[in-house]
Short mmCIF file of C-alpha atoms in Angstrom, two decimals:
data_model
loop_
_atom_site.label_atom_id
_atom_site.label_comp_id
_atom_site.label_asym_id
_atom_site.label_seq_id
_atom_site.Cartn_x
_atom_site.Cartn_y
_atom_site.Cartn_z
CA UNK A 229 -179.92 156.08 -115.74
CA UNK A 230 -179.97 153.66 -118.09
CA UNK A 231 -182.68 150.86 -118.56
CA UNK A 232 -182.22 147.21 -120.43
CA UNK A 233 -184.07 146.18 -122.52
CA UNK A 234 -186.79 143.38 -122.22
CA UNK A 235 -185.19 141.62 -125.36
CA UNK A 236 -184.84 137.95 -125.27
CA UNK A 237 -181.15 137.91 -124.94
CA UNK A 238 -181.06 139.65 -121.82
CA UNK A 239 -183.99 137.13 -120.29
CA UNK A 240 -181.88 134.25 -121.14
CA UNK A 241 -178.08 134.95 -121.21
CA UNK A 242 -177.51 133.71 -117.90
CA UNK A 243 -179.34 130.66 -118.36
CA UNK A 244 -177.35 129.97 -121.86
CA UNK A 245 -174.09 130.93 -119.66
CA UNK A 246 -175.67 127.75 -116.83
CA UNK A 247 -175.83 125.23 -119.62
CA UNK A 248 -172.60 125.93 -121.33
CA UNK A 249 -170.71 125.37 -118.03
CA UNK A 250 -173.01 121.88 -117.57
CA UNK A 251 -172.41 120.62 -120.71
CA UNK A 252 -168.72 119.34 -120.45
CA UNK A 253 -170.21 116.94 -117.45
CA UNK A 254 -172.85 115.60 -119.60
CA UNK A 255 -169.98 114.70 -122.42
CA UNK A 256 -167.15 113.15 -119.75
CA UNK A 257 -169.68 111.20 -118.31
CA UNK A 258 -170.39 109.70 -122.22
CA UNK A 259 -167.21 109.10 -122.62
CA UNK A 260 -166.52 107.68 -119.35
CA UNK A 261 -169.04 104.85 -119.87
CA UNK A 262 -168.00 101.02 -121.19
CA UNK A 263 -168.80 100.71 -124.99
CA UNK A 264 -170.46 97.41 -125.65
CA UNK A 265 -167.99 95.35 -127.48
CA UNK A 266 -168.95 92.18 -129.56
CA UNK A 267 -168.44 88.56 -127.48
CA UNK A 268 -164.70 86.48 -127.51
CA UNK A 269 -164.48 84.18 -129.85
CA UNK A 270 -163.55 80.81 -128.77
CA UNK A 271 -159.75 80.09 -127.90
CA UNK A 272 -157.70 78.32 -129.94
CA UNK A 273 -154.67 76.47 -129.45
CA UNK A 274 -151.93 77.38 -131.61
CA UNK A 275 -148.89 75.62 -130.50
CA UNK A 276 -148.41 76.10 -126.74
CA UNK A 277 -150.14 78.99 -126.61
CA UNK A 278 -154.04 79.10 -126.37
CA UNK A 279 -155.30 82.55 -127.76
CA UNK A 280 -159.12 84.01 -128.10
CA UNK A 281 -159.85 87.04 -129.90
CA UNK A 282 -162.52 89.52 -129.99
CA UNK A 283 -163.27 91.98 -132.44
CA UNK A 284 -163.71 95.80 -131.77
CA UNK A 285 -166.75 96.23 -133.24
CA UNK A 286 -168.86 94.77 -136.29
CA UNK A 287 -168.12 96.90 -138.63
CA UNK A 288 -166.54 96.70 -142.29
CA UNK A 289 -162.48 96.98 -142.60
CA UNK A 290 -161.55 100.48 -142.58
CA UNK A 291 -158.48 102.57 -144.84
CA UNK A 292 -155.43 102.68 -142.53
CA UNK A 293 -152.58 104.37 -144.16
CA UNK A 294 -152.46 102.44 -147.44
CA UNK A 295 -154.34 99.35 -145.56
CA UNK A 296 -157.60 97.60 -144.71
CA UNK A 297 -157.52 97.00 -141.46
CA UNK A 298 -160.06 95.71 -138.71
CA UNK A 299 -159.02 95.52 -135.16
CA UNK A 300 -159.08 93.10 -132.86
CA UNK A 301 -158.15 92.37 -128.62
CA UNK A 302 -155.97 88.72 -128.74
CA UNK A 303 -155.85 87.67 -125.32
CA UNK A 304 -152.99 84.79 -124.75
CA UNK A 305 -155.08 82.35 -121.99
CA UNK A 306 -152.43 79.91 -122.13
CA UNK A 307 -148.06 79.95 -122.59
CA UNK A 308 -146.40 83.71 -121.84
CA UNK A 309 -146.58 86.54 -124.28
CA UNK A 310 -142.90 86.57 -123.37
CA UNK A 311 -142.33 83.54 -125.49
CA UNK A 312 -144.18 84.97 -128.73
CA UNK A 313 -141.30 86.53 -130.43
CA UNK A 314 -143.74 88.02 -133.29
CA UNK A 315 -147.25 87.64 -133.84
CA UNK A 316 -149.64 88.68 -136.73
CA UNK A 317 -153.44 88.33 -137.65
CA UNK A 318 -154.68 88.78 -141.26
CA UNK A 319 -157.84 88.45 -142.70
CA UNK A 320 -157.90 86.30 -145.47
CA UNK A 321 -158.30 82.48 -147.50
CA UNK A 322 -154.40 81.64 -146.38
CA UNK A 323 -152.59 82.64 -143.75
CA UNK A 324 -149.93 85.37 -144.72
CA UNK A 325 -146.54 83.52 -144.99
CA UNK A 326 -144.45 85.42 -142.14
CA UNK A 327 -141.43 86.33 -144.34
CA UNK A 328 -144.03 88.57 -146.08
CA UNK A 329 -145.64 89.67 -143.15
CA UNK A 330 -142.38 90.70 -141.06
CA UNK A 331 -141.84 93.61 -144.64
CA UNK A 332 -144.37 95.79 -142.67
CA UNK A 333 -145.77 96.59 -139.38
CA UNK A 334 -149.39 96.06 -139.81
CA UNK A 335 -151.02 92.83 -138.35
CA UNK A 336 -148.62 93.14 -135.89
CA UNK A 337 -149.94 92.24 -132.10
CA UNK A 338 -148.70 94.50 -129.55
CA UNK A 339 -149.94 95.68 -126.03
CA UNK A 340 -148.98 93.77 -122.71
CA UNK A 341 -148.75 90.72 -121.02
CA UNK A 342 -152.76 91.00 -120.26
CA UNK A 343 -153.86 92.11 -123.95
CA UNK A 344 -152.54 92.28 -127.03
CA UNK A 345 -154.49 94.87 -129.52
CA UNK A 346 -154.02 94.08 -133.51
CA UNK A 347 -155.19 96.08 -136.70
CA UNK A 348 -155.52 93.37 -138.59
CA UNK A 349 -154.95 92.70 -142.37
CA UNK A 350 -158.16 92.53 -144.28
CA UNK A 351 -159.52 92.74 -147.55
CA UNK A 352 -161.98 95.97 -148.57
CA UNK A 353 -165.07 93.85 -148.31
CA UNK A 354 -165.76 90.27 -146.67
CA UNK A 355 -166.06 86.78 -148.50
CA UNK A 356 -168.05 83.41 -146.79
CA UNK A 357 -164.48 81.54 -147.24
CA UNK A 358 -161.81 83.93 -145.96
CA UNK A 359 -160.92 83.07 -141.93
CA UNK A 360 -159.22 85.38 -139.26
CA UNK A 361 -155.82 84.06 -139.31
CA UNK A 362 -153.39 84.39 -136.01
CA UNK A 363 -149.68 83.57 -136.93
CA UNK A 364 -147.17 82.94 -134.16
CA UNK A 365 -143.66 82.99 -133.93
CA UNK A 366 -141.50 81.81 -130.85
CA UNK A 367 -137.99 82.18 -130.43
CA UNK A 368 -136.85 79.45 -131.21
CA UNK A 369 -138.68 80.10 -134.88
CA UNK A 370 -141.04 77.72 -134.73
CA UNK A 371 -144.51 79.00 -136.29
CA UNK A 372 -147.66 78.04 -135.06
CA UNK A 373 -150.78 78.86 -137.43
CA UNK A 374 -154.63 79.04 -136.07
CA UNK A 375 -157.99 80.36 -137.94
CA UNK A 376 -161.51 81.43 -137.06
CA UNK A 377 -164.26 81.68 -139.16
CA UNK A 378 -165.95 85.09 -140.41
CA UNK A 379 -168.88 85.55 -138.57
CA UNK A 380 -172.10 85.17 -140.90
CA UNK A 381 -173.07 88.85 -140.33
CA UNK A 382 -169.67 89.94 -141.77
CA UNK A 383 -169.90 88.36 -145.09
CA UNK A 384 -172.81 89.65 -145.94
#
């Protein structure tokens, strides 16, 4: 008959085997939890519509194919996202002029009637007088323009 050995593998396999099976719990429960975002910014009216946004995070622009990008939530408080035929946000000192922006599809807003999500246009790094730019177009064509200023702990 046989005997095992009193090697530390064979003391401890089953409890390695415990702790492998208890381990996907411990990650879905960290990914199931909130992630703290930053706060809204103020709303804004831009035309008929009154629109706050709120950054993902507070970090720098990041690549995105070909792009700096930083994303953003726009949430329309006031007049229908129906009514917003197109809608952009760039980071910059001017507002992008929307014939440029409609040759691409980033800055675009999309999502639903209860959020709109952007990845934002942005420059590689962050100077004191560039804004956060939302550009608006109904369907009638009528633009409407609004800004927000760069927080101070972006720029520097």
């Amino acid at each position: 008959m046989a005997r095992r050995k009193n090697t530390f593998w064979n003391r401890n396999k089953f409890k390695l085997s415990g702790l492998i099976l208890i381990l996907p719990f411990y990650f879905l429960y960290q990914q199931l939890q909130l992630p703290e975002l930053p706060p809204v910014w103020d709303e804004k009216q831009a035309g008929p519509f009154k629109v706050a946004l709120q950054p993902a995070n507070n970090d720098a622009p990041y690549a995105h194919h070909e792009d700096w990008v930083k994303d953003f939530s726009a949430y329309v408080n006031e007049g229908k996202v129906s009514d917003i035929r197109q809608g952009y946000v760039n980071i910059g000192e001017k507002p992008i002029a929307i014939e440029e922006l409609q040759q691409d599809d980033v800055g675009i807003l999309h999502g639903s009637e209860l959020l709109q999500h952007v990845h934002a246009i942005a420059p590689q790094k962050f100077e004191p007088q560039q804004r956060v730019w939302v550009t608006l177009q109904t369907w009638n064509g009528e633009v409407h323009k609004v800004s927000w200023q760069l927080p101070e702990t972006w720029v520097k």
